[in-house]
mmCIF file of C-alpha atoms and ligand atoms in Angstrom:
data_model
loop_
_atom_site.group_PDB
_atom_site.id
_atom_site.type_symbol
_atom_site.label_atom_id
_atom_site.label_comp_id
_atom_site.label_asym_id
_atom_site.label_seq_id
_atom_site.Cartn_x
_atom_site.Cartn_y
_atom_site.Cartn_z
ATOM 1 C CA UNK X 122 0.185 -0.005 0.290
ATOM 2 C CA UNK X 123 1.328 3.407 -0.764
ATOM 3 C CA UNK X 124 0.607 6.397 1.322
ATOM 4 C CA UNK X 125 0.398 9.833 -0.303
ATOM 5 C CA UNK X 126 -0.052 13.348 1.553
ATOM 6 C CA UNK X 127 -3.307 14.723 0.996
ATOM 7 C CA UNK X 128 -3.844 18.497 1.595
ATOM 8 C CA UNK X 129 -7.744 19.600 1.063
ATOM 9 C CA UNK X 130 -6.519 23.270 1.309
ATOM 10 C CA UNK X 131 -9.195 26.148 1.569
ATOM 11 C CA UNK X 132 -11.827 27.498 -0.598
ATOM 12 C CA UNK X 133 -13.231 24.762 -2.810
ATOM 13 C CA UNK X 134 -10.200 22.926 -1.972
ATOM 14 C CA UNK X 135 -12.137 20.389 0.235
ATOM 15 C CA UNK X 136 -14.957 20.190 -2.231
ATOM 16 C CA UNK X 137 -13.035 19.055 -5.312
ATOM 17 C CA UNK X 138 -10.455 17.060 -2.951
ATOM 18 C CA UNK X 139 -13.207 14.803 -1.744
ATOM 19 C CA UNK X 140 -14.920 14.319 -5.232
ATOM 20 C CA UNK X 141 -11.265 13.457 -6.614
ATOM 21 C CA UNK X 142 -10.594 10.922 -3.999
ATOM 22 C CA UNK X 143 -13.765 9.625 -4.695
ATOM 23 C CA UNK X 144 -12.552 9.077 -8.405
ATOM 24 C CA UNK X 145 -9.335 7.579 -7.269
ATOM 25 C CA UNK X 146 -10.673 4.878 -4.744
ATOM 26 C CA UNK X 147 -13.490 3.939 -7.597
ATOM 27 C CA UNK X 148 -10.026 2.905 -9.317
ATOM 28 C CA UNK X 149 -8.972 0.543 -6.336
ATOM 29 C CA UNK X 150 -5.335 1.298 -6.059
ATOM 30 C CA UNK X 151 -3.128 0.270 -3.416
ATOM 31 C CA UNK X 152 -3.162 3.906 -2.311
ATOM 32 C CA UNK X 153 -4.150 5.495 0.896
ATOM 33 C CA UNK X 154 -4.434 9.102 1.863
ATOM 34 C CA UNK X 155 -3.044 10.358 4.927
ATOM 35 C CA UNK X 156 -4.784 14.237 5.477
ATOM 36 C CA UNK X 157 -2.949 16.878 6.766
ATOM 37 C CA UNK X 158 -4.321 20.606 7.144
ATOM 38 C CA UNK X 159 -1.882 23.551 5.902
ATOM 39 C CA UNK X 160 -3.016 27.158 4.829
ATOM 40 C CA UNK X 161 -5.850 29.203 6.375
ATOM 41 C CA UNK X 162 -7.526 26.016 7.734
ATOM 42 C CA UNK X 163 -4.384 24.833 9.611
ATOM 43 C CA UNK X 164 -3.477 28.727 10.462
ATOM 44 C CA UNK X 165 -6.929 28.696 12.103
ATOM 45 C CA UNK X 166 -6.466 25.629 13.853
ATOM 46 C CA UNK X 167 -2.954 25.753 15.075
ATOM 47 C CA UNK X 168 -1.579 29.318 14.474
ATOM 48 C CA UNK X 169 0.979 27.803 11.809
ATOM 49 C CA UNK X 170 -0.092 27.537 8.107
ATOM 50 C CA UNK X 171 2.717 24.908 7.542
ATOM 51 C CA UNK X 172 2.562 22.493 10.584
ATOM 52 C CA UNK X 173 5.410 20.657 10.787
ATOM 53 C CA UNK X 174 3.606 17.293 10.622
ATOM 54 C CA UNK X 175 2.225 18.217 7.619
ATOM 55 C CA UNK X 176 6.399 18.542 6.397
ATOM 56 C CA UNK X 177 6.896 15.026 7.984
ATOM 57 C CA UNK X 178 4.217 13.882 5.921
ATOM 58 C CA UNK X 179 5.386 14.620 2.631
ATOM 59 C CA UNK X 180 8.876 13.842 4.214
ATOM 60 C CA UNK X 181 8.070 10.173 4.762
ATOM 61 C CA UNK X 182 5.496 9.799 1.324
ATOM 62 C CA UNK X 183 7.875 11.590 -0.991
ATOM 63 C CA UNK X 184 4.292 12.260 -3.004
ATOM 64 C CA UNK X 185 1.566 14.710 -1.891
ATOM 65 C CA UNK X 186 -1.636 15.736 -3.638
ATOM 66 C CA UNK X 187 -2.624 19.173 -2.742
ATOM 67 C CA UNK X 188 -5.866 21.422 -3.328
ATOM 68 C CA UNK X 189 -5.451 25.150 -3.359
ATOM 69 C CA UNK X 190 -5.152 26.877 -0.289
ATOM 70 C CA UNK X 191 -5.499 30.772 0.851
ATOM 71 C CA UNK X 192 -2.444 32.799 1.759
ATOM 72 C CA UNK X 193 -3.775 35.271 4.552
ATOM 73 C CA UNK X 194 -3.037 38.853 2.791
ATOM 74 C CA UNK X 195 -1.435 41.635 4.068
ATOM 75 C CA UNK X 196 -0.309 40.272 7.399
ATOM 76 C CA UNK X 197 3.210 39.248 6.511
ATOM 77 C CA UNK X 198 3.012 35.920 5.751
ATOM 78 C CA UNK X 199 4.966 34.295 2.929
ATOM 79 C CA UNK X 200 2.872 32.167 0.583
ATOM 80 C CA UNK X 201 2.239 28.561 1.686
ATOM 81 C CA UNK X 202 3.077 27.508 -2.107
ATOM 82 C CA UNK X 203 6.059 29.205 -1.959
ATOM 83 C CA UNK X 204 6.769 27.963 1.399
ATOM 84 C CA UNK X 205 6.321 24.202 0.568
ATOM 85 C CA UNK X 206 8.189 24.673 -2.684
ATOM 86 C CA UNK X 207 11.258 26.263 -1.168
ATOM 87 C CA UNK X 208 10.634 23.719 2.218
ATOM 88 C CA UNK X 209 11.102 20.783 -0.563
ATOM 89 C CA UNK X 210 13.220 22.739 -2.896
ATOM 90 C CA UNK X 211 10.693 21.537 -5.715
ATOM 91 C CA UNK X 212 12.670 23.170 -8.211
ATOM 92 C CA UNK X 213 10.531 22.198 -11.422
ATOM 93 C CA UNK X 214 7.112 23.221 -11.712
ATOM 94 C CA UNK X 215 5.668 21.572 -14.709
ATOM 95 C CA UNK X 216 2.288 22.911 -16.275
ATOM 96 C CA UNK X 217 0.613 20.698 -19.225
ATOM 97 C CA UNK X 218 -1.697 22.530 -21.488
ATOM 98 C CA UNK X 219 -3.609 20.237 -23.294
ATOM 99 C CA UNK X 220 -6.652 20.630 -25.193
ATOM 100 C CA UNK X 221 -9.250 18.417 -24.432
ATOM 101 C CA UNK X 222 -11.353 17.429 -27.454
ATOM 102 C CA UNK X 223 -14.800 17.684 -25.690
ATOM 103 C CA UNK X 224 -13.939 21.339 -24.815
ATOM 104 C CA UNK X 225 -14.304 23.610 -27.589
ATOM 105 C CA UNK X 226 -11.878 26.637 -27.625
ATOM 106 C CA UNK X 227 -10.555 28.937 -29.961
ATOM 107 C CA UNK X 228 -7.786 26.296 -30.796
ATOM 108 C CA UNK X 229 -8.499 22.603 -30.787
ATOM 109 C CA UNK X 230 -5.055 21.402 -30.638
ATOM 110 C CA UNK X 231 -3.036 22.865 -28.037
ATOM 111 C CA UNK X 232 -0.401 20.573 -26.665
ATOM 112 C CA UNK X 233 2.373 22.511 -24.750
ATOM 113 C CA UNK X 234 4.079 22.144 -21.471
ATOM 114 C CA UNK X 235 5.476 24.914 -19.225
ATOM 115 C CA UNK X 236 8.218 24.285 -17.567
ATOM 116 C CA UNK X 237 8.915 27.034 -14.567
ATOM 117 C CA UNK X 238 11.578 27.562 -12.250
ATOM 118 C CA UNK X 239 10.209 27.260 -9.230
ATOM 119 C CA UNK X 240 12.547 28.401 -6.076
ATOM 120 C CA UNK X 241 13.713 31.546 -7.144
ATOM 121 C CA UNK X 242 13.367 34.651 -9.455
ATOM 122 C CA UNK X 243 11.152 37.660 -7.876
ATOM 123 C CA UNK X 244 9.291 34.941 -5.751
ATOM 124 C CA UNK X 245 12.717 34.978 -2.916
ATOM 125 C CA UNK X 246 10.143 38.102 -1.599
ATOM 126 C CA UNK X 247 13.024 40.122 -0.953
ATOM 127 C CA UNK X 248 11.433 43.775 -1.263
ATOM 128 C CA UNK X 249 12.941 46.778 -0.005
ATOM 129 C CA UNK X 250 11.780 49.981 1.019
ATOM 130 C CA UNK X 251 13.874 52.854 -0.181
ATOM 131 C CA UNK X 252 11.875 55.562 1.013
ATOM 132 C CA UNK X 253 8.130 56.070 1.318
ATOM 133 C CA UNK X 254 7.780 56.565 -2.313
ATOM 134 C CA UNK X 255 10.405 53.613 -3.693
ATOM 135 C CA UNK X 256 10.219 50.277 -3.330
ATOM 136 C CA UNK X 257 13.170 47.654 -4.745
ATOM 137 C CA UNK X 258 12.078 44.058 -5.208
ATOM 138 C CA UNK X 259 15.348 41.628 -5.952
ATOM 139 C CA UNK X 260 15.185 39.125 -9.162
ATOM 140 C CA UNK X 261 17.395 36.189 -8.204
ATOM 141 C CA UNK X 262 18.755 34.128 -11.146
ATOM 142 C CA UNK X 263 21.290 31.650 -10.233
ATOM 143 C CA UNK X 264 23.581 28.916 -12.568
ATOM 144 C CA UNK X 265 22.269 26.288 -10.455
ATOM 145 C CA UNK X 266 18.481 26.881 -10.668
ATOM 146 C CA UNK X 267 18.748 27.776 -14.296
ATOM 147 C CA UNK X 268 20.635 24.688 -15.263
ATOM 148 C CA UNK X 269 18.388 22.389 -13.480
ATOM 149 C CA UNK X 270 15.221 23.510 -14.801
ATOM 150 C CA UNK X 271 16.308 23.898 -18.168
ATOM 151 C CA UNK X 272 17.973 20.412 -18.330
ATOM 152 C CA UNK X 273 14.503 19.351 -16.802
ATOM 153 C CA UNK X 274 12.768 20.798 -19.852
ATOM 154 C CA UNK X 275 15.092 19.183 -22.183
ATOM 155 C CA UNK X 276 15.122 15.731 -20.528
ATOM 156 C CA UNK X 277 11.710 15.480 -20.536
ATOM 157 C CA UNK X 278 11.376 16.584 -24.196
ATOM 158 C CA UNK X 279 13.863 13.774 -24.793
ATOM 159 C CA UNK X 280 11.503 11.152 -22.714
ATOM 160 C CA UNK X 281 8.210 12.402 -24.205
ATOM 161 C CA UNK X 282 9.382 12.631 -27.561
ATOM 162 C CA UNK X 283 8.691 16.081 -27.925
ATOM 163 C CA UNK X 284 10.187 17.911 -30.471
ATOM 164 C CA UNK X 285 11.052 21.882 -29.498
ATOM 165 C CA UNK X 286 12.140 23.820 -26.365
ATOM 166 C CA UNK X 287 11.803 27.646 -26.079
ATOM 167 C CA UNK X 288 13.294 29.543 -23.608
ATOM 168 C CA UNK X 289 10.972 32.436 -22.638
ATOM 169 C CA UNK X 290 12.949 35.825 -21.190
ATOM 170 C CA UNK X 291 13.429 39.449 -21.254
ATOM 171 C CA UNK X 292 17.113 39.138 -21.373
ATOM 172 C CA UNK X 293 16.729 42.134 -23.925
ATOM 173 C CA UNK X 294 15.558 44.703 -20.685
ATOM 174 C CA UNK X 295 17.433 42.584 -17.489
ATOM 175 C CA UNK X 296 20.223 41.813 -19.758
ATOM 176 C CA UNK X 297 22.084 40.498 -16.549
ATOM 177 C CA UNK X 298 19.558 38.063 -14.664
ATOM 178 C CA UNK X 299 17.737 36.750 -17.585
ATOM 179 C CA UNK X 300 20.583 37.468 -19.641
ATOM 180 C CA UNK X 301 22.341 34.498 -17.416
ATOM 181 C CA UNK X 302 18.971 32.595 -17.866
ATOM 182 C CA UNK X 303 19.036 32.534 -21.640
ATOM 183 C CA UNK X 304 23.249 32.259 -21.880
ATOM 184 C CA UNK X 305 22.786 28.693 -19.992
ATOM 185 C CA UNK X 306 19.839 27.800 -22.068
ATOM 186 C CA UNK X 307 21.991 28.499 -25.271
ATOM 187 C CA UNK X 308 25.000 26.349 -23.204
ATOM 188 C CA UNK X 309 22.635 23.422 -22.457
ATOM 189 C CA UNK X 310 20.676 23.212 -26.011
ATOM 190 C CA UNK X 311 24.086 21.719 -27.353
ATOM 191 C CA UNK X 312 23.873 18.769 -25.285
ATOM 192 C CA UNK X 313 20.449 17.753 -27.063
ATOM 193 C CA UNK X 314 21.191 18.191 -31.023
ATOM 194 C CA UNK X 315 17.707 16.230 -31.668
ATOM 195 C CA UNK X 316 15.767 18.508 -30.052
ATOM 196 C CA UNK X 317 14.864 21.935 -31.839
ATOM 197 C CA UNK X 318 15.292 24.750 -29.546
ATOM 198 C CA UNK X 319 14.520 28.778 -29.764
ATOM 199 C CA UNK X 320 14.024 31.390 -27.235
ATOM 200 C CA UNK X 321 11.636 34.402 -27.377
ATOM 201 C CA UNK X 322 11.201 37.333 -25.357
ATOM 202 C CA UNK X 323 7.954 36.911 -22.848
ATOM 203 C CA UNK X 324 6.027 40.341 -24.248
ATOM 204 C CA UNK X 325 6.332 38.182 -27.465
ATOM 205 C CA UNK X 326 5.630 34.911 -26.352
ATOM 206 C CA UNK X 327 2.506 36.591 -25.036
ATOM 207 C CA UNK X 328 1.207 37.351 -28.467
ATOM 208 C CA UNK X 329 2.446 34.454 -30.239
ATOM 209 C CA UNK X 330 0.315 31.897 -27.753
ATOM 210 C CA UNK X 331 -2.648 33.924 -28.390
ATOM 211 C CA UNK X 332 -2.355 34.357 -31.885
ATOM 212 C CA UNK X 333 -0.500 30.708 -33.189
ATOM 213 C CA UNK X 334 -0.203 28.557 -29.964
ATOM 214 C CA UNK X 335 0.405 25.358 -31.943
ATOM 215 C CA UNK X 336 4.518 26.458 -32.670
ATOM 216 C CA UNK X 337 4.887 25.534 -28.697
ATOM 217 C CA UNK X 338 5.801 22.123 -27.583
ATOM 218 C CA UNK X 339 8.016 22.347 -24.277
ATOM 219 C CA UNK X 340 8.581 26.115 -22.943
ATOM 220 C CA UNK X 341 11.140 26.755 -20.252
ATOM 221 C CA UNK X 342 11.417 29.903 -17.964
ATOM 222 C CA UNK X 343 11.902 32.110 -15.230
ATOM 223 C CA UNK X 344 9.376 31.575 -12.306
ATOM 224 C CA UNK X 345 7.130 35.152 -12.497
ATOM 225 C CA UNK X 346 6.955 34.135 -16.620
ATOM 226 C CA UNK X 347 6.071 30.869 -16.091
ATOM 227 C CA UNK X 348 3.111 31.789 -13.370
ATOM 228 C CA UNK X 349 1.307 34.233 -15.660
ATOM 229 C CA UNK X 350 2.165 32.522 -19.053
ATOM 230 C CA UNK X 351 0.955 29.199 -17.613
ATOM 231 C CA UNK X 352 -2.729 30.898 -16.728
ATOM 232 C CA UNK X 353 -2.473 32.200 -19.872
ATOM 233 C CA UNK X 354 -2.407 28.621 -21.568
ATOM 234 C CA UNK X 355 -4.898 27.520 -19.335
ATOM 235 C CA UNK X 356 -7.279 30.535 -20.964
ATOM 236 C CA UNK X 357 -6.180 28.419 -24.422
ATOM 237 C CA UNK X 358 -7.833 25.205 -23.443
ATOM 238 C CA UNK X 359 -10.816 26.419 -21.834
ATOM 239 C CA UNK X 360 -9.942 27.914 -18.321
ATOM 240 C CA UNK X 361 -8.023 27.503 -14.947
ATOM 241 C CA UNK X 362 -10.748 24.705 -13.450
ATOM 242 C CA UNK X 363 -8.785 22.490 -16.335
ATOM 243 C CA UNK X 364 -5.052 23.129 -15.802
ATOM 244 C CA UNK X 365 -2.931 20.318 -13.644
ATOM 245 C CA UNK X 366 0.678 20.818 -12.457
ATOM 246 C CA UNK X 367 3.658 19.238 -10.654
ATOM 247 C CA UNK X 368 6.550 20.588 -8.591
ATOM 248 C CA UNK X 369 9.109 18.261 -8.521
ATOM 249 C CA UNK X 370 12.661 17.550 -7.777
ATOM 250 C CA UNK X 371 14.196 13.898 -7.943
ATOM 251 C CA UNK X 372 12.998 12.963 -4.246
ATOM 252 C CA UNK X 373 9.820 14.654 -3.892
ATOM 253 C CA UNK X 374 6.643 15.820 -5.702
ATOM 254 C CA UNK X 375 3.716 17.703 -5.044
ATOM 255 C CA UNK X 376 0.997 17.569 -7.527
ATOM 256 C CA UNK X 377 -1.668 20.161 -7.536
ATOM 257 C CA UNK X 378 -4.250 22.330 -9.566
ATOM 258 C CA UNK X 379 -2.851 25.568 -11.292
ATOM 259 C CA UNK X 380 -6.059 27.504 -9.612
ATOM 260 C CA UNK X 381 -6.430 29.120 -6.669
ATOM 261 C CA UNK X 382 -9.153 28.618 -3.679
ATOM 262 C CA UNK X 383 -11.635 30.439 -5.557
ATOM 263 C CA UNK X 384 -13.491 31.811 -2.425
ATOM 264 C CA UNK X 385 -15.914 33.445 -4.639
ATOM 265 C CA UNK X 386 -17.772 29.985 -5.412
ATOM 266 C CA UNK X 387 -16.722 28.183 -2.662
ATOM 267 C CA UNK X 388 -19.265 26.218 -0.475
ATOM 268 C CA UNK X 389 -21.622 25.857 -3.177
ATOM 269 C CA UNK X 390 -20.902 22.580 -5.171
ATOM 270 C CA UNK X 391 -20.200 24.424 -8.308
ATOM 271 C CA UNK X 392 -16.456 24.167 -8.666
ATOM 272 C CA UNK X 393 -14.858 21.960 -11.405
ATOM 273 C CA UNK X 394 -12.561 19.575 -10.210
ATOM 274 C CA UNK X 395 -11.192 18.805 -13.270
ATOM 275 C CA UNK X 396 -7.552 20.427 -12.635
ATOM 276 C CA UNK X 397 -7.218 18.903 -9.899
ATOM 277 C CA UNK X 398 -8.098 15.229 -10.884
ATOM 278 C CA UNK X 399 -6.028 15.656 -13.903
ATOM 279 C CA UNK X 400 -3.127 16.563 -11.295
ATOM 280 C CA UNK X 401 -4.165 13.439 -9.589
ATOM 281 C CA UNK X 402 -3.376 11.798 -13.228
ATOM 282 C CA UNK X 403 -0.277 13.453 -13.342
ATOM 283 C CA UNK X 404 0.574 11.799 -9.763
ATOM 284 C CA UNK X 405 -0.953 8.639 -11.176
ATOM 285 C CA UNK X 406 1.631 8.658 -13.934
ATOM 286 C CA UNK X 407 4.434 9.454 -11.346
ATOM 287 C CA UNK X 408 3.878 6.247 -9.405
ATOM 288 C CA UNK X 409 3.565 4.106 -12.387
ATOM 289 C CA UNK X 410 -0.048 3.871 -12.969
ATOM 290 C CA UNK X 411 -0.176 5.245 -16.506
ATOM 291 C CA UNK X 412 -3.142 2.939 -17.487
ATOM 292 C CA UNK X 413 -5.348 4.142 -14.764
ATOM 293 C CA UNK X 414 -4.579 7.726 -15.226
ATOM 294 C CA UNK X 415 -5.503 7.352 -18.818
ATOM 295 C CA UNK X 416 -9.095 5.840 -17.668
ATOM 296 C CA UNK X 417 -9.419 8.834 -15.763
ATOM 297 C CA UNK X 418 -8.520 10.960 -18.777
ATOM 298 C CA UNK X 419 -10.827 9.271 -21.217
ATOM 299 C CA UNK X 420 -13.482 9.381 -18.760
ATOM 300 C CA UNK X 421 -13.398 13.174 -18.400
ATOM 301 C CA UNK X 422 -13.497 13.250 -21.904
ATOM 302 C CA UNK X 423 -16.563 11.564 -22.068
ATOM 303 C CA UNK X 424 -18.400 13.319 -19.798
ATOM 304 C CA UNK X 425 -17.225 16.582 -21.548
ATOM 305 C CA UNK X 426 -18.529 15.656 -24.772
ATOM 306 C CA UNK X 427 -22.291 15.794 -23.530
ATOM 307 C CA UNK X 428 -22.735 19.390 -22.348
ATOM 308 C CA UNK X 429 -25.378 18.243 -20.117
ATOM 309 C CA UNK X 430 -22.784 17.577 -17.371
ATOM 310 C CA UNK X 431 -20.749 20.139 -17.165
ATOM 311 C CA UNK X 432 -19.460 22.607 -14.203
ATOM 312 C CA UNK X 433 -20.829 26.270 -14.650
ATOM 313 C CA UNK X 434 -17.030 27.443 -15.613
ATOM 314 C CA UNK X 435 -17.603 25.324 -18.578
ATOM 315 C CA UNK X 436 -21.132 26.564 -19.248
ATOM 316 C CA UNK X 437 -22.702 23.776 -17.647
ATOM 317 C CA UNK X 438 -25.507 23.495 -14.818
ATOM 318 C CA UNK X 439 -23.913 19.800 -13.191
ATOM 319 C CA UNK X 440 -22.828 20.095 -9.393
ATOM 320 C CA UNK X 441 -19.198 18.980 -8.532
ATOM 321 C CA UNK X 442 -20.858 16.053 -7.357
ATOM 322 C CA UNK X 443 -23.243 15.366 -10.478
ATOM 323 C CA UNK X 444 -19.885 15.920 -12.722
ATOM 324 C CA UNK X 445 -18.085 13.425 -10.410
ATOM 325 C CA UNK X 446 -20.432 10.543 -10.599
ATOM 326 C CA UNK X 447 -20.743 10.442 -14.352
ATOM 327 C CA UNK X 448 -16.855 10.362 -14.579
ATOM 328 C CA UNK X 449 -17.148 7.427 -12.116
ATOM 329 C CA UNK X 450 -19.833 5.864 -14.262
ATOM 330 C CA UNK X 451 -17.548 6.078 -17.499
ATOM 331 C CA UNK X 452 -14.442 4.919 -15.700
HETATM 332 P P1 LIG J 74 -8.499 31.784 -8.536
HETATM 333 O O1 LIG J 74 -7.708 30.642 -9.062
HETATM 334 O O2 LIG J 74 -9.089 30.852 -6.989
HETATM 335 O O3 LIG J 74 -10.002 32.311 -8.659
HETATM 336 C C1 LIG J 74 -9.769 32.682 -10.092
HETATM 337 C C2 LIG J 74 -11.131 32.465 -11.051
HETATM 338 O O4 LIG J 74 -11.384 31.609 -11.508
HETATM 339 C C3 LIG J 74 -12.245 32.948 -10.179
HETATM 340 O O5 LIG J 74 -13.265 33.596 -10.377
HETATM 341 C C4 LIG J 74 -12.671 31.528 -9.692
HETATM 342 O O6 LIG J 74 -14.215 31.485 -9.339
HETATM 343 C C5 LIG J 74 -12.526 30.840 -11.138
HETATM 344 N N1 LIG J 74 -11.895 29.300 -10.654
HETATM 345 C C6 LIG J 74 -10.627 29.097 -10.165
HETATM 346 N N2 LIG J 74 -10.768 27.629 -9.756
HETATM 347 C C7 LIG J 74 -11.909 27.253 -10.665
HETATM 348 C C8 LIG J 74 -12.487 25.999 -10.217
HETATM 349 N N3 LIG J 74 -12.082 24.589 -10.242
HETATM 350 N N4 LIG J 74 -13.461 25.435 -11.059
HETATM 351 C C9 LIG J 74 -14.494 26.812 -11.270
HETATM 352 N N5 LIG J 74 -13.759 27.967 -11.026
HETATM 353 C C10 LIG J 74 -12.963 27.947 -10.791
HETATM 354 O O7 LIG J 74 -7.367 33.068 -7.878
HETATM 355 P P2 LIG J 74 -7.563 34.242 -7.041
HETATM 356 O O8 LIG J 74 -9.076 34.501 -6.689
HETATM 357 O O9 LIG J 74 -6.789 35.404 -7.577
HETATM 358 O O10 LIG J 74 -7.024 33.748 -5.749
HETATM 359 C C11 LIG J 74 -7.765 32.933 -4.507
HETATM 360 C C12 LIG J 74 -6.858 32.580 -3.584
HETATM 361 O O11 LIG J 74 -6.305 31.663 -3.928
HETATM 362 C C13 LIG J 74 -5.912 33.433 -2.812
HETATM 363 O O12 LIG J 74 -5.911 33.184 -1.776
HETATM 364 C C14 LIG J 74 -4.926 33.408 -3.543
HETATM 365 O O13 LIG J 74 -3.681 33.350 -2.732
HETATM 366 C C15 LIG J 74 -4.813 31.375 -3.429
HETATM 367 N N6 LIG J 74 -4.252 30.898 -4.621
HETATM 368 C C16 LIG J 74 -3.659 29.432 -4.248
HETATM 369 C C17 LIG J 74 -2.989 28.782 -5.277
HETATM 370 C C18 LIG J 74 -2.477 27.346 -4.645
HETATM 371 O O14 LIG J 74 -2.773 26.796 -3.693
HETATM 372 N N7 LIG J 74 -1.936 26.748 -5.603
HETATM 373 C C19 LIG J 74 -2.772 29.536 -6.356
HETATM 374 C C20 LIG J 74 -3.173 30.487 -6.577
HETATM 375 C C21 LIG J 74 -3.984 31.184 -5.753
#
């Protein structure tokens, strides 16, 4: 029996986690879940956003499935997500955006993967108030972190039969920081002669993604661009309710939806659990249950083919529970 650390999260987190676990249990795999609280709920109960028992559980199990959490704003807290990623040095944030044949959007065959550096850039959160009208923020780019995310993107391309890796940057303005990231990309690409490589400035990338997303395959970039561009890529495939992700290094992996805790729809049983479910599929792939992951992906597509059983974000009227029931019926 393999044990998975489970974070039900805040806002819509518990609603979608319950349904995703119901689907995973329907597969009757030798998996069991060890639930822990983090985020706002943990803070309310323990005074800590990431209690030590949650950290210890990940250390034991190496794999976690995590629903979105709320980080209290403006009280000097570091983001829970950033905290977890840093605690385990989860340097690769992998966000695949793949069109679902059943969800009609502007483009029908988007299939790209964003590799977002996950440990540095402006996310180190070092800001300095110079005077009451001036604030500086530190953008940190290191060779070590850049090398490992760029290499991870190329290795993924090789392993998954992908053809191209694009480096996204702003090295024309940030000549030293993004300049270093681009320089390292240009060094490492030579180790992968069978993979096509190119680089694009981030603003141009936004336009290119909206105009012609099919030109992209694997994309690698510093932290902040990855955060912003992956929300954009979710828009290409039908919205935040559909975009999964993995935070990984060689030892640990935390799988989570890209979206947040959606407080505006929490408690209404209308949230779309697909992004967390597809994240669970990435987890199943990681654990070696590729066939079972595909069974779930196929069931999602079958259910979404009919507009009758969709959640509100996809134009339907189904509740989260009704949608889950339909997926289980189609497994
Ligand atoms: P959000 O992603 O929670 O919501 C943005 C919009 O998308 C909202 O209109 C929401 O209703 C909708 N939405 C998101 N997920 C959905 C789903 N599964 N089904 C249907 N509609 C969905 O972003 P927002 O409002 O900026 O952040 C809310 C909270 O989430 C904040 O406290 C933020 O810190 C936290 N957050 C947590 C993340 C995580 O734990 N990984 C990631 C992003 C934000």
